[in-house]
mmCIF file of C-alpha atoms in Angstrom:
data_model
loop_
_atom_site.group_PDB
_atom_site.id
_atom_site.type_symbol
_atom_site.label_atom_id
_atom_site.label_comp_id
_atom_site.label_asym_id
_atom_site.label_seq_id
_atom_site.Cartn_x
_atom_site.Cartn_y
_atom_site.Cartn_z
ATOM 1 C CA UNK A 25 -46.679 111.813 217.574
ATOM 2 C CA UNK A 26 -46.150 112.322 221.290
ATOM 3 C CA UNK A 27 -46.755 115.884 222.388
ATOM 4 C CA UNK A 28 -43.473 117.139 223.781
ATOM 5 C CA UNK A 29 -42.902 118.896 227.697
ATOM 6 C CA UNK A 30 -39.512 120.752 229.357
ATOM 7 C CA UNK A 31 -38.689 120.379 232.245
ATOM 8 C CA UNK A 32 -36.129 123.116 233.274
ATOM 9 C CA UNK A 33 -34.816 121.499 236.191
ATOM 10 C CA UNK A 34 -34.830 118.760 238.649
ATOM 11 C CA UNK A 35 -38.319 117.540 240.585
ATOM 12 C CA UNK A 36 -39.572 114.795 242.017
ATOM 13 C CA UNK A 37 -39.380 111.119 240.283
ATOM 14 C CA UNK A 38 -43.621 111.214 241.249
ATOM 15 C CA UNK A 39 -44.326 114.300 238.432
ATOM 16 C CA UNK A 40 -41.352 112.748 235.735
ATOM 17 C CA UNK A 41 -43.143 109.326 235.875
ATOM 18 C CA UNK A 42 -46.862 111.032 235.335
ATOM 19 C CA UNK A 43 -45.711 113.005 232.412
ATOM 20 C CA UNK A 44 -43.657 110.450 230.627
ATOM 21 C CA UNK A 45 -46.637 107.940 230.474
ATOM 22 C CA UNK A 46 -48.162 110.404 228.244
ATOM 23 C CA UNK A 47 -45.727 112.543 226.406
ATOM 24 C CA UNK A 48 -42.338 113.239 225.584
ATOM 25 C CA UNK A 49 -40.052 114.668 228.509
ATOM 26 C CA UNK A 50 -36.739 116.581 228.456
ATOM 27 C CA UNK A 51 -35.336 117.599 231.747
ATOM 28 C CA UNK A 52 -32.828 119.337 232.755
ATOM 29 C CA UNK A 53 -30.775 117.029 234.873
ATOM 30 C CA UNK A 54 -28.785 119.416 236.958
ATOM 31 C CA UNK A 55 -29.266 121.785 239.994
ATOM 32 C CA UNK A 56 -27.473 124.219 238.060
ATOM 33 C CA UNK A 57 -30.286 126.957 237.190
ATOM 34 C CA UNK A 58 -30.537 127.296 233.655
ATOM 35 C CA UNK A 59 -29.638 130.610 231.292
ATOM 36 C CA UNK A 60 -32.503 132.201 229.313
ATOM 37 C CA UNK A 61 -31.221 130.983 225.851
ATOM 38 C CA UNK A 62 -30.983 127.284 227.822
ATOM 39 C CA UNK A 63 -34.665 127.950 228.430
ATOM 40 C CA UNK A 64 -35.306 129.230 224.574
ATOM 41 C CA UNK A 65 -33.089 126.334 223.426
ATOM 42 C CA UNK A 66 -34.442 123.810 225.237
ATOM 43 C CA UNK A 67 -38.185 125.215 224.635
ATOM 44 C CA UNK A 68 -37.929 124.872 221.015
ATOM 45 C CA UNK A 69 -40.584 123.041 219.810
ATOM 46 C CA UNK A 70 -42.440 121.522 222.896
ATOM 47 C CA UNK A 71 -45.753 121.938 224.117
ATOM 48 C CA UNK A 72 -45.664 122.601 227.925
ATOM 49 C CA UNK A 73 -43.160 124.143 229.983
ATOM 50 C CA UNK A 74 -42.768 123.072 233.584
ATOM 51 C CA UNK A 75 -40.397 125.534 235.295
ATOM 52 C CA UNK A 76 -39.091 126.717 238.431
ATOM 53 C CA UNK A 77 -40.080 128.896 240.596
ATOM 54 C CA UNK A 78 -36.004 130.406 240.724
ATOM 55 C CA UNK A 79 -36.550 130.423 236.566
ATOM 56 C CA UNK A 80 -37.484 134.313 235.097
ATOM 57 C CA UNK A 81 -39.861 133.299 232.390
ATOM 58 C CA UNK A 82 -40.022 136.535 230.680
ATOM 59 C CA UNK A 83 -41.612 138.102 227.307
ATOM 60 C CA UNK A 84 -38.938 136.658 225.383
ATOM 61 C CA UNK A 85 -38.930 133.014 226.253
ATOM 62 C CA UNK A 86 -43.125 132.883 225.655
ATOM 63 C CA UNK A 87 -42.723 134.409 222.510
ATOM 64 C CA UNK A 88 -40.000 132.002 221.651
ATOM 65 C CA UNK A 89 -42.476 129.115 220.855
ATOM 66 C CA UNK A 90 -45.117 130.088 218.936
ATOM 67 C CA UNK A 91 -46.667 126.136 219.816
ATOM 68 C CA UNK A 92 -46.796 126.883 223.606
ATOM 69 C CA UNK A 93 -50.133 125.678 225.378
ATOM 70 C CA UNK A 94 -49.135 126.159 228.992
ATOM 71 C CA UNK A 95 -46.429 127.022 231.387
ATOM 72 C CA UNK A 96 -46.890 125.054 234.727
ATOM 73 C CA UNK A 97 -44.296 126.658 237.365
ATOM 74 C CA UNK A 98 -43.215 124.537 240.104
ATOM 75 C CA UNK A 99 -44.027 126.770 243.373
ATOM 76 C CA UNK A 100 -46.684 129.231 244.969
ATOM 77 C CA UNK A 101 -45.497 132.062 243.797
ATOM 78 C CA UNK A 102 -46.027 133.250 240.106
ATOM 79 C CA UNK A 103 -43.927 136.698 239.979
ATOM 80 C CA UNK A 104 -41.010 135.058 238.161
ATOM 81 C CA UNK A 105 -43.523 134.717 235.164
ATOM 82 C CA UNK A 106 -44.740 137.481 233.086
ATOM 83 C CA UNK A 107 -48.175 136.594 233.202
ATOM 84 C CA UNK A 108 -49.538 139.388 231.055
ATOM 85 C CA UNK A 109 -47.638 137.866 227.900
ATOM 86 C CA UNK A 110 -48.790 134.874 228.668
ATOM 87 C CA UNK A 111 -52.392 135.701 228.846
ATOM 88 C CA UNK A 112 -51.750 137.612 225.803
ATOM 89 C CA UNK A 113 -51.073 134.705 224.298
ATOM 90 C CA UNK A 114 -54.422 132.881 226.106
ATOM 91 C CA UNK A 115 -51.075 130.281 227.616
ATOM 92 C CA UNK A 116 -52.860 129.398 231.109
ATOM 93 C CA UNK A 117 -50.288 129.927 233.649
ATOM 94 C CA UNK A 118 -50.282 127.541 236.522
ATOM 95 C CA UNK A 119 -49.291 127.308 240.361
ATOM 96 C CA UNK A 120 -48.928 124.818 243.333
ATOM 97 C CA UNK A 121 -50.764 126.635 245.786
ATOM 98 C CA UNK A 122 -52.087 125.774 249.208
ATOM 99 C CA UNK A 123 -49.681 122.457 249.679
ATOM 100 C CA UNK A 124 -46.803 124.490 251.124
ATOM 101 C CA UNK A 125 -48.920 125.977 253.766
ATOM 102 C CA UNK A 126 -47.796 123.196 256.668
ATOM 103 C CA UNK A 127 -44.452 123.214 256.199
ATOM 104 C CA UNK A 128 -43.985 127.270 255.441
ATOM 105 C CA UNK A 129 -45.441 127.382 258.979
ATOM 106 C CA UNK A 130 -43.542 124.901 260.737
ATOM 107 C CA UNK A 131 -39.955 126.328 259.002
ATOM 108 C CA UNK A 132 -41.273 129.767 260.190
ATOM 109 C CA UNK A 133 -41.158 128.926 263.640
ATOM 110 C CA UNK A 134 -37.679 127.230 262.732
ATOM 111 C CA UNK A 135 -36.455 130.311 261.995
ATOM 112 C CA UNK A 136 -38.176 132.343 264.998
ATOM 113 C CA UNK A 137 -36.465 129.562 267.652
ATOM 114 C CA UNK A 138 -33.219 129.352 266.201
ATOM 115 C CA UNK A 139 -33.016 133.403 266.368
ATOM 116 C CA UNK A 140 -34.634 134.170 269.439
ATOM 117 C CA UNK A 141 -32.564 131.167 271.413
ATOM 118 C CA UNK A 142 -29.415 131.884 269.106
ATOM 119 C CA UNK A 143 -29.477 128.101 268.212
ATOM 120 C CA UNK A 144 -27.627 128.513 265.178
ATOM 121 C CA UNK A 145 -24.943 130.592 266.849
ATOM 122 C CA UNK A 146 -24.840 127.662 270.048
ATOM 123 C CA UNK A 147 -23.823 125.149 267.176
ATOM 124 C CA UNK A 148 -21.173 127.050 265.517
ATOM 125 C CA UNK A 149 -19.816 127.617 269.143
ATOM 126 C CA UNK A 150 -19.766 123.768 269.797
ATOM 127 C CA UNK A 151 -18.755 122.433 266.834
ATOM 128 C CA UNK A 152 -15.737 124.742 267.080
ATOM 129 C CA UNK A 153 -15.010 122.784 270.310
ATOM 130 C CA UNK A 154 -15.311 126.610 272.353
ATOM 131 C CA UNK A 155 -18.300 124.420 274.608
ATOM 132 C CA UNK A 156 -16.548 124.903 278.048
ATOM 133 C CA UNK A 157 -19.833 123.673 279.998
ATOM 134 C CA UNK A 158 -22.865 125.572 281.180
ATOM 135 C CA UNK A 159 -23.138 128.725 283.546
ATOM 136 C CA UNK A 160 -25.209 131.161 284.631
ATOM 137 C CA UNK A 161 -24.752 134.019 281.689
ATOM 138 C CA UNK A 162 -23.744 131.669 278.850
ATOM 139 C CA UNK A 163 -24.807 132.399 275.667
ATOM 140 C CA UNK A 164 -28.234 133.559 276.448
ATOM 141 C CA UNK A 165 -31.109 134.426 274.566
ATOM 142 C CA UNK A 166 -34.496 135.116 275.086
ATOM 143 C CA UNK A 167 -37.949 133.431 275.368
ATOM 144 C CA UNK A 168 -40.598 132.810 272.803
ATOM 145 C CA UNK A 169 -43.812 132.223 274.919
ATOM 146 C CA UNK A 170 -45.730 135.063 276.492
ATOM 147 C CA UNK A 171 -44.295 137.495 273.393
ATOM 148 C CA UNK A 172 -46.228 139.658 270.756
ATOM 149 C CA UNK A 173 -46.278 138.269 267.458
ATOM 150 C CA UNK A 174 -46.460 140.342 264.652
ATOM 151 C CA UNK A 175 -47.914 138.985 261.273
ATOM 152 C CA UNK A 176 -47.861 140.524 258.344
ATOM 153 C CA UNK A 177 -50.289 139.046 255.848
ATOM 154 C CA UNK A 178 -52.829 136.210 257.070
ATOM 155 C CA UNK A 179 -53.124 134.321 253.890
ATOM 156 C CA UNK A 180 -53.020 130.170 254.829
ATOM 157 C CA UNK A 181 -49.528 130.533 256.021
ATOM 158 C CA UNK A 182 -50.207 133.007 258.092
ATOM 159 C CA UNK A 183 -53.042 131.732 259.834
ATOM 160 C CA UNK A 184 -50.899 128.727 259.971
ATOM 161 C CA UNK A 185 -48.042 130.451 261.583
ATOM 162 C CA UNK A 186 -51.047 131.934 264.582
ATOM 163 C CA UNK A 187 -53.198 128.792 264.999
ATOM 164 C CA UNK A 188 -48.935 127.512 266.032
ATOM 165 C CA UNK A 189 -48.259 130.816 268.293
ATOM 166 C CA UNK A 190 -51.317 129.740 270.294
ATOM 167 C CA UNK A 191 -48.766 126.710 271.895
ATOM 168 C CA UNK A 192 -46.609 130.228 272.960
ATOM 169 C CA UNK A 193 -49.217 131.415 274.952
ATOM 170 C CA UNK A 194 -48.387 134.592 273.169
ATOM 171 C CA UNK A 195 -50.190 137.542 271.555
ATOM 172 C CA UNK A 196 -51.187 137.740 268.221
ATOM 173 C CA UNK A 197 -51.587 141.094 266.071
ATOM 174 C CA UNK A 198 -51.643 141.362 262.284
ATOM 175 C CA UNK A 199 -52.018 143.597 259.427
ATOM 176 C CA UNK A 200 -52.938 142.503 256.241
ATOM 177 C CA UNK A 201 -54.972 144.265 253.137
ATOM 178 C CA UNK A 202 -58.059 143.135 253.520
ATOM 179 C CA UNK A 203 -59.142 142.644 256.846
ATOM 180 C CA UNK A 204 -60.425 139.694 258.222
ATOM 181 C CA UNK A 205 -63.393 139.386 259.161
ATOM 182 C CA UNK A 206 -64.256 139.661 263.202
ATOM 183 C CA UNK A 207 -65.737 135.880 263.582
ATOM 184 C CA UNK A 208 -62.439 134.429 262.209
ATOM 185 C CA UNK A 209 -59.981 137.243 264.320
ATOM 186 C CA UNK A 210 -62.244 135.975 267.803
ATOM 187 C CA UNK A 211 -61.470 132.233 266.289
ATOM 188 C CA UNK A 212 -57.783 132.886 266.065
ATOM 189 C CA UNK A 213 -57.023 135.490 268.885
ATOM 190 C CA UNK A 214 -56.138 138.116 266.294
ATOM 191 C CA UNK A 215 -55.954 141.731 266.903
ATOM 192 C CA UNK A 216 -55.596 144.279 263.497
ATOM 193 C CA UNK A 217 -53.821 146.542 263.394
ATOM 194 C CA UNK A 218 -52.195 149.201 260.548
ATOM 195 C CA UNK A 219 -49.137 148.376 259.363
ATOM 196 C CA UNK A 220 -46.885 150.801 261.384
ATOM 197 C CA UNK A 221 -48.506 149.724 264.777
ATOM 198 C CA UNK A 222 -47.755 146.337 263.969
ATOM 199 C CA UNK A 223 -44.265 147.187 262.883
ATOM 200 C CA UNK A 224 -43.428 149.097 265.925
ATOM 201 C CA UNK A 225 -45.300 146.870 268.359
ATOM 202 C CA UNK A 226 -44.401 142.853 267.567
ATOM 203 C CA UNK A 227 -41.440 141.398 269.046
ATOM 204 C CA UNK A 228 -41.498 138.881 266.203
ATOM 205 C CA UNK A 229 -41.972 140.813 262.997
ATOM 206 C CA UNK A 230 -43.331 137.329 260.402
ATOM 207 C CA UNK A 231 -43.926 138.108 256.435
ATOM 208 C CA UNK A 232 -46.012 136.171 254.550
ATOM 209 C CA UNK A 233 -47.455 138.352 252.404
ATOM 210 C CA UNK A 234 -47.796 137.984 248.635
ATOM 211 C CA UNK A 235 -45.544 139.881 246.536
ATOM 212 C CA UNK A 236 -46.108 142.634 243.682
ATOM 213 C CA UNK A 237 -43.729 144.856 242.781
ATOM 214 C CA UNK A 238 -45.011 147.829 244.653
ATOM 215 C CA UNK A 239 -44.241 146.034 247.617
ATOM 216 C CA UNK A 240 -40.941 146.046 247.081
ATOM 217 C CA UNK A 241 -38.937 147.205 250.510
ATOM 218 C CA UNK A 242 -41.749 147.589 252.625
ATOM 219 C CA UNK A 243 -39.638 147.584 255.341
ATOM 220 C CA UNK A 244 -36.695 149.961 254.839
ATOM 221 C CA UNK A 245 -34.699 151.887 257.075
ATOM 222 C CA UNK A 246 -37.536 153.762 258.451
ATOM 223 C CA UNK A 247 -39.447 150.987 259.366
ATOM 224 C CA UNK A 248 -36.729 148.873 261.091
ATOM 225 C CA UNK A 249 -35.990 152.105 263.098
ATOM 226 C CA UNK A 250 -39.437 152.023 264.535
ATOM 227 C CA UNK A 251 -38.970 148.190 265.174
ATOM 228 C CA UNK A 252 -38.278 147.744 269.229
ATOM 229 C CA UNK A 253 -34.640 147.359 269.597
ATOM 230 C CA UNK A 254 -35.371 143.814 271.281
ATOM 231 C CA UNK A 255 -37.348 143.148 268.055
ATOM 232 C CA UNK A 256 -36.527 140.443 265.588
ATOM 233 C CA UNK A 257 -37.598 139.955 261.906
ATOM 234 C CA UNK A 258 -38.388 137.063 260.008
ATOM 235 C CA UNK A 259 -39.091 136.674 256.459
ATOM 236 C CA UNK A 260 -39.754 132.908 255.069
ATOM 237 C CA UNK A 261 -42.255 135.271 252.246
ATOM 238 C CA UNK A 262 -40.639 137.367 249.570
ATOM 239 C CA UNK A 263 -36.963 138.733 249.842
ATOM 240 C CA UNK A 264 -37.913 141.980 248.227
ATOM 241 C CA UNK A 265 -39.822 142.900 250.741
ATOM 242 C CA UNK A 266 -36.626 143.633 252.912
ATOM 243 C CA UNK A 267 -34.103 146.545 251.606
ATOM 244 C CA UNK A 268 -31.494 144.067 252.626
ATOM 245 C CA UNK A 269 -29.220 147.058 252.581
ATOM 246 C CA UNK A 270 -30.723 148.927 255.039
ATOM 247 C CA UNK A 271 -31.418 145.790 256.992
ATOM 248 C CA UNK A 272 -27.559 145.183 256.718
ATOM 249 C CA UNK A 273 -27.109 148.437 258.718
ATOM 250 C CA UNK A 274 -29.521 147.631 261.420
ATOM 251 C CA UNK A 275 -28.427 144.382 262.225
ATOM 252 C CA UNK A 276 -24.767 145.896 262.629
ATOM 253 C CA UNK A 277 -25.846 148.739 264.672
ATOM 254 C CA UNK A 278 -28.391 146.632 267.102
ATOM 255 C CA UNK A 279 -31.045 148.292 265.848
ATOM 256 C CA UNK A 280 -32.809 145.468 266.065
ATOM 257 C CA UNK A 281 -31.807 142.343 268.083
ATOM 258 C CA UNK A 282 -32.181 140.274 264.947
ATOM 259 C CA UNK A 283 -33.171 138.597 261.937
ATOM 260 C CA UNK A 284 -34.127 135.734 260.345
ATOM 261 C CA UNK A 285 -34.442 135.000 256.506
ATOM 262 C CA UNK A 286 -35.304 132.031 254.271
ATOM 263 C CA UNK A 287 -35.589 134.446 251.099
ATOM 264 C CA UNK A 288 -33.230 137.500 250.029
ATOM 265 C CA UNK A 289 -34.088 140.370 247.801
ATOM 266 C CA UNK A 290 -31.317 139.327 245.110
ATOM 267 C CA UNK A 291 -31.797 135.674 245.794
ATOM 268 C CA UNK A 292 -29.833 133.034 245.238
ATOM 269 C CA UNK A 293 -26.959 136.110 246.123
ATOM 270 C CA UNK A 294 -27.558 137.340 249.900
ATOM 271 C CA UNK A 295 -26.319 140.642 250.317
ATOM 272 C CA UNK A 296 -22.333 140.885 251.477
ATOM 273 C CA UNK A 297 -22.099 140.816 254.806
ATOM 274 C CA UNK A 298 -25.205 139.265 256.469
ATOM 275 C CA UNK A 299 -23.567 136.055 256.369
ATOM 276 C CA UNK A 300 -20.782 137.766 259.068
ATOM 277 C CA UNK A 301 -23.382 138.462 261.494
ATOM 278 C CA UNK A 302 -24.121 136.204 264.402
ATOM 279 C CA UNK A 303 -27.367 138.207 264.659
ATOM 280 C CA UNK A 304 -28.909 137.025 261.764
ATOM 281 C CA UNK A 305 -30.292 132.728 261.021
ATOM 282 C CA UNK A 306 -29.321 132.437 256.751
ATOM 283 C CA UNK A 307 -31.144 129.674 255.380
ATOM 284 C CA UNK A 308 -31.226 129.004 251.742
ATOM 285 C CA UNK A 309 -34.908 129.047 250.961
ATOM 286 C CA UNK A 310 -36.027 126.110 252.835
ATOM 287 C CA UNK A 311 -39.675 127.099 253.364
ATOM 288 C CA UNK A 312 -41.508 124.508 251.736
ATOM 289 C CA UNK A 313 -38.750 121.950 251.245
ATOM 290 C CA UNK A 314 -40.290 118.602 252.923
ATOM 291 C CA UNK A 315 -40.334 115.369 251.110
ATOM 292 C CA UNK A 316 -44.083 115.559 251.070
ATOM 293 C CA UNK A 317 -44.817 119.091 250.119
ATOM 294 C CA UNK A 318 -42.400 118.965 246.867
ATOM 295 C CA UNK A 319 -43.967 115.485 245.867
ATOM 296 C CA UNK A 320 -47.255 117.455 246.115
ATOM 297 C CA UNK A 321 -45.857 120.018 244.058
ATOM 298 C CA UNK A 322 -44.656 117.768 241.523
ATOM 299 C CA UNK A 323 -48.199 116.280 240.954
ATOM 300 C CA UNK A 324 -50.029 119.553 240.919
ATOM 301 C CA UNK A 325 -47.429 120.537 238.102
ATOM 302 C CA UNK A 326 -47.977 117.685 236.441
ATOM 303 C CA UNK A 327 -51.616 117.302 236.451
ATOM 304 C CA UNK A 328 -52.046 121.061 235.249
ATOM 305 C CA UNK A 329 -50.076 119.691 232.167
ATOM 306 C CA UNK A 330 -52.095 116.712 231.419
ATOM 307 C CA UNK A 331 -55.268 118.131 231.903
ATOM 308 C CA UNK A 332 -54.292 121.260 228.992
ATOM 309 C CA UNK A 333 -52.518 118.996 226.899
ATOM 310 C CA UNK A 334 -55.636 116.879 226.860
ATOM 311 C CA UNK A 335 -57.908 119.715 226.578
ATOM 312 C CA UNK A 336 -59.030 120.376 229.829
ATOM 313 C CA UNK A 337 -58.918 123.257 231.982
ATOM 314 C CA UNK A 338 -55.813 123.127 234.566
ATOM 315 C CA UNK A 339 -56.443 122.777 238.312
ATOM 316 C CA UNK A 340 -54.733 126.135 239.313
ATOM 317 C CA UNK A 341 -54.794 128.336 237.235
ATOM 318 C CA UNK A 342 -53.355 132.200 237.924
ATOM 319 C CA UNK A 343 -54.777 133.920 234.825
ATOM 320 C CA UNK A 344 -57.745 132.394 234.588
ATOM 321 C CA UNK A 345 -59.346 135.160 232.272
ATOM 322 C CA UNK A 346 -57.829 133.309 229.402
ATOM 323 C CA UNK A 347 -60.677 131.172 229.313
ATOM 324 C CA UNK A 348 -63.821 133.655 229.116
#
């Protein structure tokens, strides 16, 4: 009898072909995110689980399969699974790390051109047929190159994100926890910094640090009123690391010139009133979605499957104390 995977939503045709050679597949077919008794329901009785990274596999849902060998989730990030009841249960717990690195980076600096040369705002303008031709004081906005960059973790992305800011001619300085060490900073024009120096000196603020829940709102209404006032945020990390409220406020009082977010603290809502602002670049978590970054996705997924449903160890594994 063929072992038995869920898919809770739609991927790529690359990872449903790979794991229907092999075993028997049930996917949700819909971009409609799922309930958590559609998860336990459609759970019942399978051997993997391949979910997404916008599913919250909690306590619950592992313990509602007593037969589950793995849960492969579909994205970097891993805080939308409890891990520790997984491990509990030895279930390895797999990623896709490291293939969203290129195109995190190049959306990044999406985001930091659209806000700082109000791109987004220029198209609403023109499509609303309020173009009356160009002049002197039109609709201006302000130059990338020659700026201070702020980065706030230096992880892959990050370092992506810098080894791009080099084409800016501009300034680099970073905090992250653990420092880097001095050959790499000389290698990538990096000066470190503490956190508040960073905050209060950048005039791009970048996140792309990893998230834990004691990170939650590190930068609240303190910190974007230590922000320059010709400062602008971006966040293509973790929404929770923004008090959106409080970010709300400072966007409406020109605390800071602007912001730019791929990710929201109560995502897939974004927090009323943001989307009012011409201030503030919305887009709806498009960090790492290329054609070739979810297709590598979608065979890292899969192969962490196949290689525990055949008894081998997965490729990425996040807890991998399971094994010793």
């Amino acid at each position: 009898m063929k072992q038995k995977v869920f898919v809770s939503g739609i991927i790529p045709q690359i990872a449903a072909d790979m794991l229907s050679r092999h075993y028997e597949v049930t996917m949700h077919n819909d971009l409609r995110l799922l309930t958590k008794q559609e998860i336990v329901d459609g759970l019942a009785g399978k051997d993997a689980l391949l979910c997404l990274l916008s599913d919250s596999i909690d306590a619950d849902i592992i313990h509602s399969n007593p037969g589950l060998k793995i849960i492969a989730n579909y994205g970097a990030g891993f805080n939308n699974i409890d891990v520790p009841a997984a491990t509990a249960r030895r279930i390895p717990v797999t990623n896709t790390p490291k293939v969203s690195t290129n195109a995190t980076a190049d959306l990044t600096w999406g985001l930091i051109l659209a806000i700082a040369r109000r791109i987004v705002e220029g198209d609403k303008t023109t499509r609303a047929g309020k173009f009356t031709g160009w002049a002197p004081l039109y609709h201006l906005g302000v130059e990338v190159s020659g700026k201070t960059l702020g980065v706030v973790g230096m992880g892959n992305i990050g370092k992506a994100v810098v080894k791009r800011a080099k084409g800016f001619d501009m300034r680099i300085i970073y905090y992250t926890r653990t420092r880097l060490s001095t050959e790499i900073e000389q290698e990538l024009g990096l000066e470190f910094m503490p956190l508040t120096d960073v905050i209060e000196t950048a005039d791009f603020l970048t996140f792309h640090q990893s998230y834990n829940p004691t990170m939650k709102h590190m930068i609240g209404a303190k910190e974007l009123a230590s922000m320059k006032s010709t400062a602008f945020l971006i966040n293509a990390a973790r929404g929770p690391l923004i008090d959106e409220a409080a970010l709300l406020v400072a966007l409406r009082n020109k605390t800071i010139a602007g912001a730019a977010l791929d990710v929201y603290e109560f995502e897939p809502k974004v927090t009323a009133g943001l989307e009012l602002l011409d201030n503030v670049v919305l887009a709806p978590h498009l960090g790492n979605a290329t054609v070739e970054t979810r297709n590598a996705m979608a065979e890292i997924a899969a192969n962490n499957i196949i290689a525990v449903l055949t008894g081998n160890r997965p490729l990425t594994c996040v807890n991998p104390d399971i094994y010793k």
